[in-house]
Amino acid sequence: MPLSIVAYAREFCRLEWVKKFLAAKTAPLVAPPYFRNFPVLSGKTCTHHLHCMMVCPAPGAIEVVRTPTGWEPRIHEGHCIRCGLCVEACPNGVLSSGRILESVALARTGLSFSFRIDVDLARCMGCGNCAVSCPVNKLVDAQMAHGGHASTEDLLLKVSDGKCRVLHAEKCTGCKTCEDNCPNGAISVARLLSAVHVQGEGQ
Ligand code: SF4
Ligand code: SF4
Ligand code: SF4
């Protein structure tokens, strides 16, 4: 037989539960010593490299927005885990936090980005959308023909023999425009991040 409403109410209002609920105590929220401060703007000019966004391990913690005066990184504190990687990654020092910069100077390390482009040749139909849309390709050959064909070998991506070929991966800026424009999901760009020894006395 189902329990009556009164029985339910009694079950959920048991005195020992209420006591535990009212007397519950948790440790006050104190930032552990290894936490660094939230990054703040240093006043230097953001040139929209997006390294901060690319290095951030916390989804939604940072975005670079356009303002009336230029670009500006915004930290969403609810998501930021205060790792400081964005501060270390920015080539222009747009973000800062005293302890983070201090640690970079002491450790004399910096972050370096490169990009790996993979083309799934089984999926690629050689349409050239990727090559035509790539902004780096546009700089090399502004008149690039529809279909991704061109005479120069200085291109980042080029279509030859009916397939997309990566000629100069080192020129890639990781914008992923090619990925967005491939109708077959045949091209993918992965970010490679490595720590490098910084010459001199740090930043
Ligand atoms: S401090 Fe770390 S988690 Fe916070 S925005 Fe920067 S990279 Fe992302
Ligand atoms: S990620 Fe951007 S720069 Fe790199 S190949 Fe694709 S479109 Fe070109
Ligand atoms: S990788 Fe995609 S966009 Fe590029 S040529 Fe192949 S099918 Fe077309």
Tab-separated table of C-alpha atoms and ligand atoms in Angstrom:
chain	number	residue	atom	x	y	z
A	1	MET	CA	0.000	0.000	0.000
A	2	PRO	CA	1.463	3.455	-0.860
A	3	LEU	CA	2.638	5.659	2.012
A	4	SER	CA	0.429	8.588	2.936
A	5	ILE	CA	1.630	12.173	2.545
A	6	VAL	CA	1.990	12.426	6.314
A	7	ALA	CA	4.248	9.370	6.343
A	8	TYR	CA	6.378	10.918	3.590
A	9	ALA	CA	6.585	14.188	5.488
A	10	ARG	CA	7.635	12.334	8.645
A	11	GLU	CA	10.294	10.428	6.706
A	12	PHE	CA	11.816	13.610	5.286
A	13	CYS	CA	11.621	15.659	8.480
A	14	ARG	CA	13.297	13.191	10.817
A	15	LEU	CA	14.823	15.095	13.714
A	16	GLU	CA	18.322	13.617	13.250
A	17	TRP	CA	18.344	14.761	9.587
A	18	VAL	CA	17.258	18.276	10.473
A	19	LYS	CA	19.925	18.454	13.203
A	20	LYS	CA	22.639	17.276	10.816
A	21	PHE	CA	21.497	19.749	8.183
A	22	LEU	CA	21.511	22.716	10.581
A	23	ALA	CA	24.740	21.743	12.300
A	24	ALA	CA	26.667	20.849	9.159
A	25	LYS	CA	30.036	22.529	9.033
A	26	THR	CA	32.507	22.524	6.188
A	27	ALA	CA	35.947	24.043	6.108
A	28	PRO	CA	35.926	27.654	4.938
A	29	LEU	CA	36.866	28.056	1.294
A	30	VAL	CA	40.480	29.103	1.288
A	31	ALA	CA	42.544	29.138	-1.900
A	32	PRO	CA	45.269	26.514	-1.540
A	33	PRO	CA	48.831	27.864	-1.702
A	34	TYR	CA	49.474	26.482	-5.180
A	35	PHE	CA	46.597	28.512	-6.635
A	36	ARG	CA	47.690	31.583	-8.513
A	37	ASN	CA	45.601	34.698	-8.755
A	38	PHE	CA	43.107	35.288	-11.511
A	39	PRO	CA	44.857	36.865	-14.467
A	40	VAL	CA	44.306	40.596	-14.867
A	41	LEU	CA	44.871	42.967	-17.753
A	42	SER	CA	48.319	44.490	-17.777
A	43	GLY	CA	47.383	47.397	-20.062
A	44	LYS	CA	49.444	46.108	-22.981
A	45	THR	CA	47.841	45.799	-26.407
A	46	CYS	CA	46.213	42.517	-27.434
A	47	THR	CA	46.994	41.587	-31.033
A	48	HIS	CA	44.464	38.734	-31.170
A	49	HIS	CA	46.988	35.890	-31.309
A	50	LEU	CA	44.519	33.796	-29.271
A	51	HIS	CA	47.349	31.893	-27.589
A	52	CYS	CA	45.625	32.473	-24.261
A	53	MET	CA	42.453	30.756	-25.471
A	54	MET	CA	44.375	27.954	-27.117
A	55	VAL	CA	46.374	27.093	-24.038
A	56	CYS	CA	43.550	27.375	-21.507
A	57	PRO	CA	42.615	23.949	-20.108
A	58	ALA	CA	39.316	25.148	-18.615
A	59	PRO	CA	36.432	25.345	-21.099
A	60	GLY	CA	34.841	28.775	-21.167
A	61	ALA	CA	37.407	30.374	-18.841
A	62	ILE	CA	38.755	32.915	-21.276
A	63	GLU	CA	37.632	34.564	-24.483
A	64	VAL	CA	39.094	37.358	-26.515
A	65	VAL	CA	36.438	39.909	-27.365
A	66	ARG	CA	36.396	42.904	-29.632
A	67	THR	CA	35.992	46.221	-27.858
A	68	PRO	CA	35.615	49.727	-29.318
A	69	THR	CA	39.376	50.187	-28.907
A	70	GLY	CA	40.611	46.769	-30.040
A	71	TRP	CA	40.797	43.215	-28.705
A	72	GLU	CA	40.683	42.268	-25.061
A	73	PRO	CA	40.857	38.963	-23.190
A	74	ARG	CA	38.061	38.393	-20.669
A	75	ILE	CA	38.464	35.933	-17.805
A	76	HIS	CA	35.326	34.165	-16.618
A	77	GLU	CA	36.196	33.550	-13.018
A	78	GLY	CA	33.571	30.868	-12.487
A	79	HIS	CA	35.429	28.661	-14.951
A	80	CYS	CA	39.034	29.787	-14.477
A	81	ILE	CA	41.162	27.390	-12.440
A	82	ARG	CA	43.914	29.970	-12.059
A	83	CYS	CA	46.633	27.913	-13.636
A	84	GLY	CA	48.258	30.968	-15.196
A	85	LEU	CA	48.967	29.314	-18.524
A	86	CYS	CA	47.247	32.130	-20.428
A	87	VAL	CA	49.564	34.653	-18.788
A	88	GLU	CA	52.597	32.623	-19.748
A	89	ALA	CA	51.366	31.966	-23.285
A	90	CYS	CA	50.559	35.526	-24.334
A	91	PRO	CA	53.434	36.808	-26.469
A	92	ASN	CA	52.518	40.432	-25.693
A	93	GLY	CA	52.181	40.285	-21.926
A	94	VAL	CA	48.556	41.419	-22.091
A	95	LEU	CA	47.643	39.413	-18.999
A	96	SER	CA	49.520	39.487	-15.769
A	97	SER	CA	49.694	38.185	-12.281
A	98	GLY	CA	52.727	38.917	-10.175
A	99	ARG	CA	53.361	35.370	-9.023
A	100	ILE	CA	52.938	33.875	-12.459
A	101	LEU	CA	55.371	36.211	-14.138
A	102	GLU	CA	57.772	35.675	-11.293
A	103	SER	CA	57.672	31.916	-11.785
A	104	VAL	CA	58.264	32.276	-15.544
A	105	ALA	CA	61.307	34.408	-14.879
A	106	LEU	CA	62.662	31.959	-12.322
A	107	ALA	CA	62.048	28.818	-14.323
A	108	ARG	CA	63.120	30.507	-17.568
A	109	THR	CA	60.546	28.587	-19.516
A	110	GLY	CA	58.094	29.730	-22.114
A	111	LEU	CA	55.411	28.099	-24.233
A	112	SER	CA	55.694	27.408	-27.900
A	113	PHE	CA	52.845	26.563	-30.288
A	114	SER	CA	52.833	24.663	-33.510
A	115	PHE	CA	50.051	23.044	-35.493
A	116	ARG	CA	49.667	19.701	-37.115
A	117	ILE	CA	47.355	19.371	-40.092
A	118	ASP	CA	45.970	15.980	-40.967
A	119	VAL	CA	44.098	15.276	-44.176
A	120	ASP	CA	42.089	12.106	-44.355
A	121	LEU	CA	42.755	11.248	-47.990
A	122	ALA	CA	39.937	8.720	-48.048
A	123	ARG	CA	37.439	11.487	-47.270
A	124	CYS	CA	39.088	14.295	-49.244
A	125	MET	CA	37.457	14.854	-52.619
A	126	GLY	CA	39.874	17.569	-53.671
A	127	CYS	CA	37.349	20.393	-53.806
A	128	GLY	CA	39.938	22.879	-52.553
A	129	ASN	CA	37.617	24.698	-50.169
A	130	CYS	CA	40.235	24.391	-47.442
A	131	ALA	CA	43.067	25.787	-49.541
A	132	VAL	CA	40.986	28.669	-50.892
A	133	SER	CA	39.672	29.661	-47.466
A	134	CYS	CA	43.037	29.459	-45.644
A	135	PRO	CA	44.087	33.032	-44.759
A	136	VAL	CA	47.777	32.118	-45.003
A	137	ASN	CA	47.236	30.836	-48.531
A	138	LYS	CA	45.462	34.101	-49.360
A	139	LEU	CA	48.543	36.065	-48.350
A	140	VAL	CA	50.772	33.888	-50.522
A	141	ASP	CA	48.469	33.804	-53.534
A	142	ALA	CA	45.577	36.258	-53.418
A	143	GLN	CA	44.366	35.075	-56.843
A	144	MET	CA	44.284	31.399	-55.980
A	145	ALA	CA	42.052	29.601	-58.410
A	146	HIS	CA	38.821	27.984	-57.373
A	147	GLY	CA	39.614	24.373	-56.545
A	148	GLY	CA	42.815	25.002	-54.619
A	149	HIS	CA	45.201	24.715	-57.579
A	150	ALA	CA	48.135	27.090	-57.917
A	151	SER	CA	51.549	27.184	-59.513
A	152	THR	CA	53.485	28.149	-56.381
A	153	GLU	CA	54.814	25.650	-53.864
A	154	ASP	CA	54.913	28.328	-51.123
A	155	LEU	CA	51.327	27.583	-50.157
A	156	LEU	CA	50.326	26.035	-46.899
A	157	LEU	CA	47.661	23.844	-48.525
A	158	LYS	CA	47.283	22.968	-52.161
A	159	VAL	CA	45.215	20.530	-54.147
A	160	SER	CA	47.151	18.309	-56.499
A	161	ASP	CA	46.282	14.939	-58.011
A	162	GLY	CA	42.737	15.440	-56.741
A	163	LYS	CA	43.703	15.577	-53.054
A	164	CYS	CA	44.591	18.259	-50.543
A	165	ARG	CA	48.323	18.332	-49.744
A	166	VAL	CA	49.987	20.091	-46.837
A	167	LEU	CA	53.070	21.853	-48.167
A	168	HIS	CA	54.064	24.164	-45.321
A	169	ALA	CA	52.541	23.175	-41.994
A	170	GLU	CA	54.976	25.531	-40.241
A	171	LYS	CA	53.042	28.502	-41.652
A	172	CYS	CA	49.761	27.442	-40.050
A	173	THR	CA	48.333	29.792	-37.419
A	174	GLY	CA	45.778	27.282	-36.126
A	175	CYS	CA	42.725	29.312	-37.102
A	176	LYS	CA	40.852	26.144	-38.214
A	177	THR	CA	39.168	27.950	-41.112
A	178	CYS	CA	40.074	24.989	-43.329
A	179	GLU	CA	38.320	22.607	-40.938
A	180	ASP	CA	35.206	24.756	-40.954
A	181	ASN	CA	35.112	24.894	-44.732
A	182	CYS	CA	35.700	21.250	-45.576
A	183	PRO	CA	32.371	19.686	-46.553
A	184	ASN	CA	33.619	16.199	-45.711
A	185	GLY	CA	35.304	16.672	-42.344
A	186	ALA	CA	38.498	15.514	-44.046
A	187	ILE	CA	40.923	18.037	-42.581
A	188	SER	CA	41.766	18.561	-38.964
A	189	VAL	CA	44.173	20.869	-37.216
A	190	ALA	CA	45.704	19.907	-33.886
A	191	ARG	CA	47.513	22.256	-31.565
A	192	LEU	CA	50.898	21.175	-30.280
A	193	LEU	CA	52.128	22.932	-27.205
A	194	SER	CA	55.579	22.576	-25.750
A	195	ALA	CA	57.573	24.271	-23.038
A	196	VAL	CA	60.788	25.813	-24.256
A	197	HIS	CA	63.795	27.172	-22.516
A	198	VAL	CA	63.763	30.967	-22.568
A	199	GLN	CA	67.059	32.579	-23.429
A	200	GLY	CA	68.178	35.457	-21.249
A	201	GLU	CA	66.692	36.526	-17.960
A	202	GLY	CA	63.017	35.678	-18.537
A	203	GLN	CA	60.268	38.106	-19.439
B	1	SF4	S1	44.394	31.046	-15.668
B	1	SF4	FE1	44.271	29.008	-16.671
B	1	SF4	S2	42.111	28.434	-16.505
B	1	SF4	FE2	42.205	30.649	-16.060
B	1	SF4	S3	41.799	31.620	-18.055
B	1	SF4	FE3	44.035	31.439	-17.841
B	1	SF4	S4	44.579	29.489	-18.864
B	1	SF4	FE4	42.341	29.462	-18.482
B	2	SF4	S1	44.209	26.208	-39.590
B	2	SF4	FE1	44.003	28.173	-40.659
B	2	SF4	S2	46.117	28.711	-41.221
B	2	SF4	FE2	46.125	26.516	-40.699
B	2	SF4	S3	45.815	25.451	-42.658
B	2	SF4	FE3	43.795	25.711	-41.720
B	2	SF4	S4	42.991	27.615	-42.575
B	2	SF4	FE4	45.202	27.599	-42.966
B	3	SF4	S1	40.348	18.471	-47.221
B	3	SF4	FE1	38.139	18.885	-47.481
B	3	SF4	S2	38.023	21.000	-48.207
B	3	SF4	FE2	40.133	20.300	-48.496
B	3	SF4	S3	40.166	19.566	-50.623
B	3	SF4	FE3	39.772	17.799	-49.292
B	3	SF4	S4	37.526	17.654	-49.244
B	3	SF4	FE4	37.987	19.671	-50.029
